[in-house]
Amino acid sequence: MKVLVTGANGQLGYALQKTKAVFAANSELELIALTRAELDLAQLETISSMLDIYSPDAIINAAAYTAVDKAEGEAALAQKINADAVQQLVQWCEKNKKTLIHVSTDFVFDGKKSSPYDTADQTNPIGVYGKTKQFGEQFALNECATAYVVRTGWVYGEHGANFAKTILRLAGEREQLGIVSDQIGTPTYATHLAEMLWQLLLAKPEQKLWHFSDAGVASWYDFAVAIVEQAESVGLLNRKPAIKPITTLDYPTPAQRPAFSVLNKKATWDDLPVAPVHWQAGLAKMLSALKRS
């Protein structure tokens, strides 16, 4: 099976390449990992012809416009990458009867719920990023019989830019950090997400929409505290700044974010060979990988 991964230089694209060997033994799996320079989803007119050249059996779309705040001022570009390009992938896969796995986000929800979001819950994104990702979801679910959508959130890893690595950098520079404590979700180690995507691709179940993150619940404040404490314990930090909880109102941003975006992963854990791992354990793995590198 020939699998094409978009966004190869991103944290999920990197994790998919890192974990591929674990699943290659289960099938003859050839991985084609394309960077933005090799397949730019903003160049809509080139997508179909590029896919014709590589002719994959499956596509994992790990590329996205993920700059949540910048998207408010670059709505057209976010729409092009998160929705219009996905439609191009969808149409190619539908025409050629190939599998597509499209990675989406918890930001398709408005955050007004107080219990984990089910796949059947109504979406209602509150920012440009979430709205464009919702459009991409709809294209995948409605226009391609062989497409899957996997919603996730708060993804981080040892590769690329993310919240965890930002906190590590700031912890080494500042005496005090103010971190938002009233936005609730679940940190997700990119390696765990990549492993779930490989399992989904190998299983090819009938269900088309899936939720995945690590187990547990946290605020950004909780996540930051755990990052600093664990990093100090493994020797990645030699000092601990004071971490102060603040509210969303204390830290205004161009984009509004859901106050609660925990996903219900029970079906994923029940129906795929994917075991729940608490986000704190995922963080420990990531910090260990950083230390080794």
Short mmCIF file of C-alpha atoms in Angstrom, two decimals:
data_model
loop_
_atom_site.label_atom_id
_atom_site.label_comp_id
_atom_site.label_asym_id
_atom_site.label_seq_id
_atom_site.Cartn_x
_atom_site.Cartn_y
_atom_site.Cartn_z
CA MET A 1 0.00 0.00 0.00
CA LYS A 2 1.35 3.40 -1.02
CA VAL A 3 0.44 6.13 1.50
CA LEU A 4 0.92 9.82 0.78
CA VAL A 5 1.22 12.17 3.76
CA THR A 6 0.81 15.92 3.34
CA GLY A 7 2.53 18.38 5.67
CA ALA A 8 5.60 16.19 6.17
CA ASN A 9 7.53 18.93 8.00
CA GLY A 10 4.77 19.53 10.54
CA GLN A 11 4.64 17.90 13.94
CA LEU A 12 2.03 15.33 12.89
CA GLY A 13 3.73 14.66 9.54
CA TYR A 14 6.98 14.06 11.42
CA ALA A 15 5.24 11.72 13.88
CA LEU A 16 3.64 9.74 11.05
CA GLN A 17 7.06 9.19 9.51
CA LYS A 18 8.55 8.24 12.90
CA THR A 19 5.84 5.68 13.66
CA LYS A 20 5.53 4.19 10.17
CA ALA A 21 8.02 1.40 10.86
CA VAL A 22 5.81 0.01 13.65
CA PHE A 23 3.00 -0.62 11.18
CA ALA A 24 5.00 -1.49 8.07
CA ALA A 25 5.36 -5.07 9.32
CA ASN A 26 1.58 -5.47 9.04
CA SER A 27 1.53 -4.63 5.33
CA GLU A 28 3.75 -3.68 2.44
CA LEU A 29 3.58 0.00 3.24
CA GLU A 30 5.37 2.60 1.14
CA LEU A 31 5.32 6.11 2.61
CA ILE A 32 5.47 9.23 0.47
CA ALA A 33 5.85 12.20 2.83
CA LEU A 34 5.51 15.51 1.02
CA THR A 35 6.50 18.89 2.45
CA ARG A 36 4.71 22.12 1.57
CA ALA A 37 7.46 22.81 -0.97
CA GLU A 38 6.59 19.53 -2.69
CA LEU A 39 2.79 19.75 -2.38
CA ASP A 40 1.47 23.19 -1.44
CA LEU A 41 -2.23 22.91 -0.62
CA ALA A 42 -2.57 26.65 -1.23
CA GLN A 43 -1.85 25.95 -4.92
CA LEU A 44 -5.19 24.37 -5.67
CA GLU A 45 -4.59 23.98 -9.38
CA THR A 46 -1.61 21.65 -8.83
CA ILE A 47 -3.10 19.20 -6.32
CA SER A 48 -4.86 16.78 -8.66
CA SER A 49 -1.97 16.54 -11.11
CA MET A 50 0.50 15.94 -8.28
CA LEU A 51 -1.67 13.14 -6.92
CA ASP A 52 -1.83 11.64 -10.40
CA ILE A 53 1.97 11.55 -10.47
CA TYR A 54 2.35 9.80 -7.11
CA SER A 55 -0.83 7.70 -7.46
CA PRO A 56 -1.18 6.76 -3.76
CA ASP A 57 -3.55 4.13 -2.44
CA ALA A 58 -4.30 6.34 0.56
CA ILE A 59 -3.76 9.93 1.65
CA ILE A 60 -3.35 11.16 5.22
CA ASN A 61 -3.91 14.90 5.20
CA ALA A 62 -1.73 16.16 8.05
CA ALA A 63 -1.34 19.64 6.52
CA ALA A 64 -3.48 22.55 7.64
CA TYR A 65 -3.56 26.27 8.26
CA THR A 66 -3.34 26.17 12.06
CA ALA A 67 -2.45 29.76 13.03
CA VAL A 68 -5.71 30.35 14.91
CA ASP A 69 -5.22 34.08 15.52
CA LYS A 70 -3.68 34.89 12.13
CA ALA A 71 -6.61 33.16 10.45
CA GLU A 72 -8.89 36.00 11.56
CA GLY A 73 -7.00 38.29 9.18
CA GLU A 74 -6.17 35.66 6.55
CA ALA A 75 -9.56 34.02 6.14
CA ALA A 76 -9.17 33.48 2.39
CA LEU A 77 -5.88 31.62 2.82
CA ALA A 78 -7.24 29.53 5.71
CA GLN A 79 -10.28 28.66 3.58
CA LYS A 80 -8.07 27.66 0.67
CA ILE A 81 -5.87 25.30 2.72
CA ASN A 82 -8.37 23.95 5.26
CA ALA A 83 -11.37 23.56 2.98
CA ASP A 84 -10.85 24.11 -0.76
CA ALA A 85 -7.69 21.97 -0.87
CA VAL A 86 -9.47 19.25 1.10
CA GLN A 87 -12.20 19.25 -1.52
CA GLN A 88 -9.52 18.67 -4.16
CA LEU A 89 -8.15 15.71 -2.17
CA VAL A 90 -11.68 14.40 -1.68
CA GLN A 91 -12.56 14.62 -5.36
CA TRP A 92 -9.36 12.84 -6.38
CA CYS A 93 -9.92 10.05 -3.85
CA GLU A 94 -13.57 9.65 -4.84
CA LYS A 95 -12.72 9.55 -8.55
CA ASN A 96 -9.93 7.00 -8.04
CA LYS A 97 -11.59 5.03 -5.21
CA LYS A 98 -8.72 5.69 -2.81
CA THR A 99 -8.78 6.21 0.96
CA LEU A 100 -8.49 9.64 2.56
CA ILE A 101 -7.89 10.35 6.24
CA HIS A 102 -8.46 14.02 6.97
CA VAL A 103 -7.34 15.41 10.35
CA SER A 104 -9.70 17.97 11.86
CA THR A 105 -10.01 19.82 15.16
CA ASP A 106 -11.92 20.24 18.40
CA PHE A 107 -12.34 23.89 17.36
CA VAL A 108 -15.34 22.92 15.22
CA PHE A 109 -17.27 23.10 18.51
CA ASP A 110 -18.29 26.30 20.32
CA GLY A 111 -17.18 25.11 23.77
CA LYS A 112 -20.55 25.64 25.45
CA LYS A 113 -20.96 22.01 26.44
CA SER A 114 -19.75 20.79 29.85
CA SER A 115 -19.27 17.11 28.99
CA PRO A 116 -17.03 15.57 26.32
CA TYR A 117 -18.15 16.17 22.76
CA ASP A 118 -19.52 13.15 20.88
CA THR A 119 -19.06 12.70 17.14
CA ALA A 120 -22.83 13.19 16.74
CA ASP A 121 -22.86 16.58 18.51
CA GLN A 122 -23.72 19.65 16.48
CA THR A 123 -20.71 21.66 15.33
CA ASN A 124 -20.72 25.43 15.76
CA PRO A 125 -17.24 26.92 15.28
CA ILE A 126 -16.66 30.40 16.69
CA GLY A 127 -13.60 31.50 14.70
CA VAL A 128 -12.27 31.46 11.16
CA TYR A 129 -9.94 28.53 11.83
CA GLY A 130 -12.74 26.34 13.18
CA LYS A 131 -15.14 27.36 10.42
CA THR A 132 -12.69 26.51 7.66
CA LYS A 133 -11.88 23.18 9.28
CA GLN A 134 -15.61 22.45 9.49
CA PHE A 135 -15.94 23.06 5.74
CA GLY A 136 -13.09 20.60 5.14
CA GLU A 137 -14.84 18.01 7.30
CA GLN A 138 -18.06 18.40 5.35
CA PHE A 139 -16.33 17.90 2.02
CA ALA A 140 -14.67 14.72 3.29
CA LEU A 141 -17.77 13.24 4.90
CA ASN A 142 -20.29 14.20 2.21
CA GLU A 143 -18.37 13.88 -1.04
CA CYS A 144 -16.18 10.79 -0.63
CA ALA A 145 -17.33 7.30 0.32
CA THR A 146 -13.77 6.27 1.21
CA ALA A 147 -12.89 9.25 3.47
CA TYR A 148 -12.42 9.41 7.22
CA VAL A 149 -12.33 12.47 9.47
CA VAL A 150 -10.40 12.41 12.75
CA ARG A 151 -10.93 15.29 15.15
CA THR A 152 -8.20 15.99 17.65
CA GLY A 153 -6.91 18.92 19.70
CA TRP A 154 -4.05 20.51 21.61
CA VAL A 155 -1.44 18.57 19.62
CA TYR A 156 2.21 18.88 20.59
CA GLY A 157 5.44 16.97 20.01
CA GLU A 158 9.20 17.18 20.04
CA HIS A 159 9.22 18.39 16.42
CA GLY A 160 7.88 21.74 15.25
CA ALA A 161 6.36 24.69 17.08
CA ASN A 162 3.74 24.06 19.77
CA PHE A 163 2.58 25.11 23.23
CA ALA A 164 4.81 22.67 25.12
CA LYS A 165 8.01 23.84 23.44
CA THR A 166 6.99 27.47 23.85
CA ILE A 167 6.52 26.94 27.60
CA LEU A 168 9.93 25.28 27.85
CA ARG A 169 11.53 28.27 26.12
CA LEU A 170 9.69 30.86 28.22
CA ALA A 171 10.43 28.96 31.43
CA GLY A 172 14.12 29.42 30.75
CA GLU A 173 13.71 33.14 30.11
CA ARG A 174 11.18 34.50 32.61
CA GLU A 175 10.61 34.54 36.33
CA GLN A 176 6.80 34.33 36.01
CA LEU A 177 4.33 33.09 33.41
CA GLY A 178 0.63 33.91 33.21
CA ILE A 179 -1.30 31.02 31.61
CA VAL A 180 -5.01 30.82 30.79
CA SER A 181 -6.87 28.54 33.20
CA ASP A 182 -10.46 28.75 31.91
CA GLN A 183 -10.03 26.97 28.58
CA ILE A 184 -10.35 23.20 29.02
CA GLY A 185 -9.28 20.44 26.65
CA THR A 186 -6.88 17.52 26.42
CA PRO A 187 -3.21 17.74 25.37
CA THR A 188 -2.44 15.19 22.65
CA TYR A 189 1.02 13.80 21.97
CA ALA A 190 1.53 13.82 18.19
CA THR A 191 3.07 10.33 18.26
CA HIS A 192 -0.09 8.89 19.83
CA LEU A 193 -2.24 10.61 17.21
CA ALA A 194 -0.02 9.25 14.43
CA GLU A 195 -0.33 5.72 15.82
CA MET A 196 -4.12 6.04 15.88
CA LEU A 197 -4.17 7.22 12.24
CA TRP A 198 -2.10 4.22 11.14
CA GLN A 199 -4.46 1.88 13.02
CA LEU A 200 -7.47 3.52 11.36
CA LEU A 201 -5.90 3.19 7.93
CA LEU A 202 -5.14 -0.50 8.46
CA ALA A 203 -8.59 -1.27 9.91
CA LYS A 204 -10.70 0.76 7.43
CA PRO A 205 -13.89 0.46 9.49
CA GLU A 206 -17.34 1.53 8.33
CA GLN A 207 -17.56 4.45 10.76
CA LYS A 208 -16.31 7.63 9.08
CA LEU A 209 -16.00 10.24 11.87
CA TRP A 210 -13.67 9.67 14.82
CA HIS A 211 -12.47 11.55 17.88
CA PHE A 212 -8.98 11.12 19.27
CA SER A 213 -6.84 12.73 21.92
CA ASP A 214 -4.97 11.44 24.91
CA ALA A 215 -6.96 10.67 28.05
CA GLY A 216 -7.74 13.11 30.83
CA VAL A 217 -8.65 16.78 31.02
CA ALA A 218 -6.57 19.92 31.54
CA SER A 219 -6.54 23.66 31.26
CA TRP A 220 -3.67 25.42 29.53
CA TYR A 221 -2.52 26.37 33.04
CA ASP A 222 -2.55 22.71 34.14
CA PHE A 223 -0.61 21.75 31.03
CA ALA A 224 2.00 24.47 31.58
CA VAL A 225 2.51 23.49 35.23
CA ALA A 226 3.01 19.85 34.23
CA ILE A 227 5.44 20.79 31.45
CA VAL A 228 7.65 22.78 33.81
CA GLU A 229 7.51 20.25 36.64
CA GLN A 230 8.27 17.26 34.43
CA ALA A 231 10.97 19.11 32.48
CA GLU A 232 12.74 20.04 35.70
CA SER A 233 12.55 16.48 36.98
CA VAL A 234 14.23 15.07 33.85
CA GLY A 235 16.87 17.80 33.68
CA LEU A 236 15.56 19.83 30.74
CA LEU A 237 15.10 22.87 32.99
CA ASN A 238 17.32 24.00 35.85
CA ARG A 239 14.81 26.50 37.21
CA LYS A 240 11.06 26.78 37.69
CA PRO A 241 9.34 30.10 37.07
CA ALA A 242 6.20 30.96 39.00
CA ILE A 243 3.12 30.06 36.93
CA LYS A 244 0.07 32.20 37.56
CA PRO A 245 -3.43 31.24 36.40
CA ILE A 246 -5.17 33.97 34.39
CA THR A 247 -8.51 34.17 32.58
CA THR A 248 -9.27 34.41 28.89
CA LEU A 249 -10.29 38.03 29.49
CA ASP A 250 -6.84 38.71 30.95
CA TYR A 251 -5.22 37.51 27.71
CA PRO A 252 -7.24 38.85 24.76
CA THR A 253 -6.50 37.33 21.36
CA PRO A 254 -7.81 38.07 17.84
CA ALA A 255 -9.61 34.70 17.71
CA GLN A 256 -12.17 33.46 20.19
CA ARG A 257 -11.50 29.94 21.47
CA PRO A 258 -13.90 27.33 22.86
CA ALA A 259 -13.93 27.30 26.64
CA PHE A 260 -14.42 23.52 26.70
CA SER A 261 -13.32 21.22 23.89
CA VAL A 262 -12.77 17.80 25.45
CA LEU A 263 -13.59 15.02 22.96
CA ASN A 264 -15.32 11.73 23.74
CA LYS A 265 -12.92 9.00 22.55
CA LYS A 266 -14.78 5.95 23.91
CA ALA A 267 -15.69 4.61 20.45
CA THR A 268 -12.09 4.98 19.31
CA TRP A 269 -10.75 3.10 22.32
CA ASP A 270 -13.45 0.43 21.99
CA ASP A 271 -13.40 -0.14 18.24
CA LEU A 272 -9.76 0.34 17.25
CA PRO A 273 -6.64 -1.29 18.74
CA VAL A 274 -5.82 2.00 20.49
CA ALA A 275 -5.41 2.10 24.26
CA PRO A 276 -6.10 5.28 26.25
CA VAL A 277 -2.95 6.98 27.53
CA HIS A 278 -3.19 9.87 29.98
CA TRP A 279 -1.86 13.17 28.66
CA GLN A 280 0.67 13.38 31.50
CA ALA A 281 2.20 10.08 30.32
CA GLY A 282 2.29 11.43 26.76
CA LEU A 283 4.06 14.54 27.99
CA ALA A 284 6.66 12.40 29.78
CA LYS A 285 7.37 10.55 26.51
CA MET A 286 7.77 13.80 24.60
CA LEU A 287 10.14 15.33 27.15
CA SER A 288 12.21 12.14 27.20
CA ALA A 289 12.48 12.30 23.42
CA LEU A 290 13.55 15.94 23.62
CA LYS A 291 16.21 15.10 26.18
CA ARG A 292 17.58 12.28 24.03
CA SER A 293 17.87 14.63 21.06
#
